[in-house]
mmCIF file of C-alpha atoms in Angstrom:
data_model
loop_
_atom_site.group_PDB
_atom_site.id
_atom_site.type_symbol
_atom_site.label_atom_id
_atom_site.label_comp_id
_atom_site.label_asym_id
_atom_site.label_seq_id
_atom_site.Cartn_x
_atom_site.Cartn_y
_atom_site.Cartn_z
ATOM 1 C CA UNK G 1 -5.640 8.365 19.675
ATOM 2 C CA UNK G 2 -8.496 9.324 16.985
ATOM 3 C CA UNK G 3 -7.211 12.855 17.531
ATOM 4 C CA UNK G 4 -3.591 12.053 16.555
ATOM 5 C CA UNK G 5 -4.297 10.234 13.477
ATOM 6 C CA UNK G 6 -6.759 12.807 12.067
ATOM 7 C CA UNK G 7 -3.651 15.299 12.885
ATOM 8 C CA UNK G 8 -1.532 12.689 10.786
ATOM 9 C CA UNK G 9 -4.277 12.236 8.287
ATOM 10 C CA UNK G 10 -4.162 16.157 7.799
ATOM 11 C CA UNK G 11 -0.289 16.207 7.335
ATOM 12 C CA UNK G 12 -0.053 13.881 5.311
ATOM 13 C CA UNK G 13 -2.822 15.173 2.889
ATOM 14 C CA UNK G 14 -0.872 18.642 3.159
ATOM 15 C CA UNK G 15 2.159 16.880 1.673
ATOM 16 C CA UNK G 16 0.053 14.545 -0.691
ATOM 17 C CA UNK G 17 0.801 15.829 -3.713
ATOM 18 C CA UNK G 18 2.705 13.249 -6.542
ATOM 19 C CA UNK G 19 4.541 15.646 -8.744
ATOM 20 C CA UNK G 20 4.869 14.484 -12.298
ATOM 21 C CA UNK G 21 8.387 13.521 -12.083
ATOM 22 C CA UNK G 22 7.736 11.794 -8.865
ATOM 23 C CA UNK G 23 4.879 9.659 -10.619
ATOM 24 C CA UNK G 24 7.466 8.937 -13.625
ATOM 25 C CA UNK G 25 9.202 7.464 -10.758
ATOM 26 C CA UNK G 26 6.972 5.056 -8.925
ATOM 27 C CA UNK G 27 5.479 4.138 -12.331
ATOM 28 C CA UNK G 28 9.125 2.964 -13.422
ATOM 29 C CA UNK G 29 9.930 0.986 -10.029
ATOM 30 C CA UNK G 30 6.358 -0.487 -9.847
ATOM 31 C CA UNK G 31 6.550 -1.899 -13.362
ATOM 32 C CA UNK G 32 10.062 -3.916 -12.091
ATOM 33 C CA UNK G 33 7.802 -5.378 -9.185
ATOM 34 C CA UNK G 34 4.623 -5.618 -9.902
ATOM 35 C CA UNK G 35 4.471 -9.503 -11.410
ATOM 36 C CA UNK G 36 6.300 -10.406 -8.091
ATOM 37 C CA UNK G 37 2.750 -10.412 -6.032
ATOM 38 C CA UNK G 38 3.652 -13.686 -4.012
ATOM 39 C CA UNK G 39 6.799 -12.229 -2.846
ATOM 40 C CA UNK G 40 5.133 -8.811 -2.052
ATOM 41 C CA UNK G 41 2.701 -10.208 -0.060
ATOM 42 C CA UNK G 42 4.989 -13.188 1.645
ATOM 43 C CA UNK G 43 7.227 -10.092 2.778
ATOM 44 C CA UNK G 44 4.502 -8.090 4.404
ATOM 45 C CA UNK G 45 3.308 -10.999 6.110
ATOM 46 C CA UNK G 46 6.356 -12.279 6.803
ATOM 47 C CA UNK G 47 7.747 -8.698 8.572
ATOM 48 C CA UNK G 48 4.299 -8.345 10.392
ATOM 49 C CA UNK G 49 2.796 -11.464 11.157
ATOM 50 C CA UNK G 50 -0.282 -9.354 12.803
ATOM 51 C CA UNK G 51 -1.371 -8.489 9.693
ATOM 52 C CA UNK G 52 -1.169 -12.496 8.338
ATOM 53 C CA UNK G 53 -3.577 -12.453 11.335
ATOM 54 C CA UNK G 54 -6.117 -10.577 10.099
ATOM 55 C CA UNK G 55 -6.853 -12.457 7.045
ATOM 56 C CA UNK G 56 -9.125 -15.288 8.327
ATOM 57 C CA UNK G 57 -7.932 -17.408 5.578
ATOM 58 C CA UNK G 58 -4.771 -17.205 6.205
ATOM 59 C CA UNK G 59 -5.086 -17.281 10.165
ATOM 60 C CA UNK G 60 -2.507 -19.735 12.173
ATOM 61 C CA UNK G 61 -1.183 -20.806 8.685
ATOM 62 C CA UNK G 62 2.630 -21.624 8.034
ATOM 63 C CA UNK G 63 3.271 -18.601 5.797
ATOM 64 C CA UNK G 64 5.610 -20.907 3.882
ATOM 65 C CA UNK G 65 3.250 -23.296 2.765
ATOM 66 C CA UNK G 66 1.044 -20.699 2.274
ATOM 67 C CA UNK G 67 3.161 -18.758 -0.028
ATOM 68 C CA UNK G 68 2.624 -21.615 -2.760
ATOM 69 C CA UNK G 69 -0.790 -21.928 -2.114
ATOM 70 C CA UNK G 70 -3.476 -20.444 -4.577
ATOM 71 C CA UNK G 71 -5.722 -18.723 -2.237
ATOM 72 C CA UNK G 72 -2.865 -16.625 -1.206
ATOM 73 C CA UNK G 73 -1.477 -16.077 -4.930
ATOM 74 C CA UNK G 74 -5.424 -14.919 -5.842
ATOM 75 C CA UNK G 75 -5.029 -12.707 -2.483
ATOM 76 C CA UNK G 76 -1.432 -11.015 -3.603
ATOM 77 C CA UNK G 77 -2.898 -10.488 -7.079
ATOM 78 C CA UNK G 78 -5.746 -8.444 -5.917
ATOM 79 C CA UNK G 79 -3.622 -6.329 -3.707
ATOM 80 C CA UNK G 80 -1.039 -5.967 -6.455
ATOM 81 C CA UNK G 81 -4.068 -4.819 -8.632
ATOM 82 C CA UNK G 82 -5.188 -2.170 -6.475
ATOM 83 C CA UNK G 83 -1.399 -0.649 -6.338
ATOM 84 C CA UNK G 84 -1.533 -0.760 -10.391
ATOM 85 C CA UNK G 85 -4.680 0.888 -10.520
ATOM 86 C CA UNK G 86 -3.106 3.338 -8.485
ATOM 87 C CA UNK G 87 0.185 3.655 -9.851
ATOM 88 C CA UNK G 88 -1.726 3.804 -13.355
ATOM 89 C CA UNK G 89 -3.365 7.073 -12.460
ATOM 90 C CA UNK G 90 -0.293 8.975 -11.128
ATOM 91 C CA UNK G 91 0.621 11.924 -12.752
ATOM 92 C CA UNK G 92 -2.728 12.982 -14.421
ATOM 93 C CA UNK G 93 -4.763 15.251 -12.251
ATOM 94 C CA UNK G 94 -7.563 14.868 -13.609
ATOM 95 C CA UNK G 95 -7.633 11.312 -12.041
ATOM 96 C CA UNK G 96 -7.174 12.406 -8.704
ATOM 97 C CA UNK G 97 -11.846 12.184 -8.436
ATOM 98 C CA UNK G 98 -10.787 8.376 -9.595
ATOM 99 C CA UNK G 99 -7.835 8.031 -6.628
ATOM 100 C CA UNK G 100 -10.355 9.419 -4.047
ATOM 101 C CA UNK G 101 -12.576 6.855 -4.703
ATOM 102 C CA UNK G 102 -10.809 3.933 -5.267
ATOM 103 C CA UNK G 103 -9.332 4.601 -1.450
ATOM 104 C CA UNK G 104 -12.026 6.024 0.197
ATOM 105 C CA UNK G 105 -13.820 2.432 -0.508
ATOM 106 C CA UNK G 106 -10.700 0.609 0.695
ATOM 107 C CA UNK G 107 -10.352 2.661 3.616
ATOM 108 C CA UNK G 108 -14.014 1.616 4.646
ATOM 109 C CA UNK G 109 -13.906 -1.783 4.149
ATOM 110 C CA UNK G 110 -10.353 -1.786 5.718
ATOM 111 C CA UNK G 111 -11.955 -0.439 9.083
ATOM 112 C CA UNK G 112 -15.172 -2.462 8.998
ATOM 113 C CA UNK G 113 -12.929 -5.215 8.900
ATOM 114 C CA UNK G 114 -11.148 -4.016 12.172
ATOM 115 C CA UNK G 115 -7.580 -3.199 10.285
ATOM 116 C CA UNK G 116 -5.458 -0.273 12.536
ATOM 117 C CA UNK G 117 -4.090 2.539 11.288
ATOM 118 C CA UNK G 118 -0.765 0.818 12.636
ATOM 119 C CA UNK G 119 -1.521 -2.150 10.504
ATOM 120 C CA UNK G 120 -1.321 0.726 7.559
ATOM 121 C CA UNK G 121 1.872 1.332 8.566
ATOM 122 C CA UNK G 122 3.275 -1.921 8.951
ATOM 123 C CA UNK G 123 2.009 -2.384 4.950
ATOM 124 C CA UNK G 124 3.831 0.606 4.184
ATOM 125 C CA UNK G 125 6.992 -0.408 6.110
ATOM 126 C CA UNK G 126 7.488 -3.518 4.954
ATOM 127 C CA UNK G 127 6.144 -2.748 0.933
ATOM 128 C CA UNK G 128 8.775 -0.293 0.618
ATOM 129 C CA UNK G 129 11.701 -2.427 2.452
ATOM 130 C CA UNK G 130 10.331 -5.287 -0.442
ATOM 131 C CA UNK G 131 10.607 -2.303 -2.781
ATOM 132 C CA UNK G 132 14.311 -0.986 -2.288
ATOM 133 C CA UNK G 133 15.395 -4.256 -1.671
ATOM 134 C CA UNK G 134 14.510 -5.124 -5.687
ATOM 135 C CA UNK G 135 15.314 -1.622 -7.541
ATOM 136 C CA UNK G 136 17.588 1.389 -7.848
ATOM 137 C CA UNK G 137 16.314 2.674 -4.809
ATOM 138 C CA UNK G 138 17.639 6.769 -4.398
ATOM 139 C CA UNK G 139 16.326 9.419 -2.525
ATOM 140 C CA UNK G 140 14.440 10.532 -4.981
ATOM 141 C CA UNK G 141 12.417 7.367 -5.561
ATOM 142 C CA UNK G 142 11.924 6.891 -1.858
ATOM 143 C CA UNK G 143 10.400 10.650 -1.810
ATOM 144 C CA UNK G 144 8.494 9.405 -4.902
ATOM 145 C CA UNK G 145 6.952 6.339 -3.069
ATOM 146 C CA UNK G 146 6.426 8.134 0.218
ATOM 147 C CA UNK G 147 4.287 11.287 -1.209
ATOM 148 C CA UNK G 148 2.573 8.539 -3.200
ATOM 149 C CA UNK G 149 1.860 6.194 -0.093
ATOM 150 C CA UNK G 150 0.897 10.457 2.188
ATOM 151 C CA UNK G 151 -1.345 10.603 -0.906
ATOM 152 C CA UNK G 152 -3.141 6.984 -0.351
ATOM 153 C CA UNK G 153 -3.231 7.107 3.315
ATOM 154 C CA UNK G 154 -4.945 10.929 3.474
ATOM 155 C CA UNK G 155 -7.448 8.882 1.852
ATOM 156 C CA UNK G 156 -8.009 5.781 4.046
ATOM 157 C CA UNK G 157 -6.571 6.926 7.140
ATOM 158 C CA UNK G 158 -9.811 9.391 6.824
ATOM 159 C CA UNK G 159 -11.717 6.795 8.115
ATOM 160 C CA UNK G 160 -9.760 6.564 11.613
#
């Protein structure tokens, strides 16, 4: 299983490249979602409950009560700040030493804390359904979003 996910890791990172017109793109989508952190999160959870489960928080909660709550608006706005970071360094090269690190620290505390490289996945999955569900949603943006997302995850899913 390692084996296949290094090979995954290593196609994706072959294919990681954001182009400059691809960046233009995700920057342009992200900025029409980005305030919506509740509802990002609350659709994640809500498409993969397993990964609800792994926040001890948020463990056996209703995830409709626990959309209103504050620990899980506080939650949302730290993953939502993480993507801006991100998104905010697209298209400038010279940022890529920045991008490395920001992901090679989330992909280690993601697997000391037990996440699967499935559980990636599932994040990806259900961000981008959120995503075209809430903006012009073409070809082109979903290439942008998914070299963007081969360009994260040959990053954390380094770890695996």
């Amino acid at each position: 299983m390692k084996f296949l996910i290094v090979v995954a890791a290593l196609i994706a990172a072959a294919h990681a490249s954001v182009s400059a017109d691809e960046a233009a793109l995700v920057q342009s989508t992200w900025n029409q979602v980005k305030s919506n952190e509740v509802d990002i999160l609350y659709a994640i959870f809500s498409a993969y409950p397993d990964i609800q489960a792994r926040f001890p928080a948020f463990v056996g909660q209703d995830l409709s009560a626990l959309k209103g709550s504050a620990p899980f608006a506080l939650h949302a706005t730290r993953i939502v700040s993480v993507i801006s970071q991100y998104v905010g360094l697209l298209g400038n090269d010279a940022n890529l030493p920045a991008i490395q690190t920001i992901f090679n620290q989330l992909g280690q505390t993601h697997y000391n804390r037990g996440v699967t490289a499935q559980q990636f996945t599932e994040f990806r999955t259900a961000f981008l359904n959120y995503l075209s569900s809430q903006v012009n949603y073409d070809a082109a943006t979903a290439q942008a979003w998914n070299d963007a997302f081969d360009q994260v995850y040959a990053i954390v899913l380094s770890k695996y």
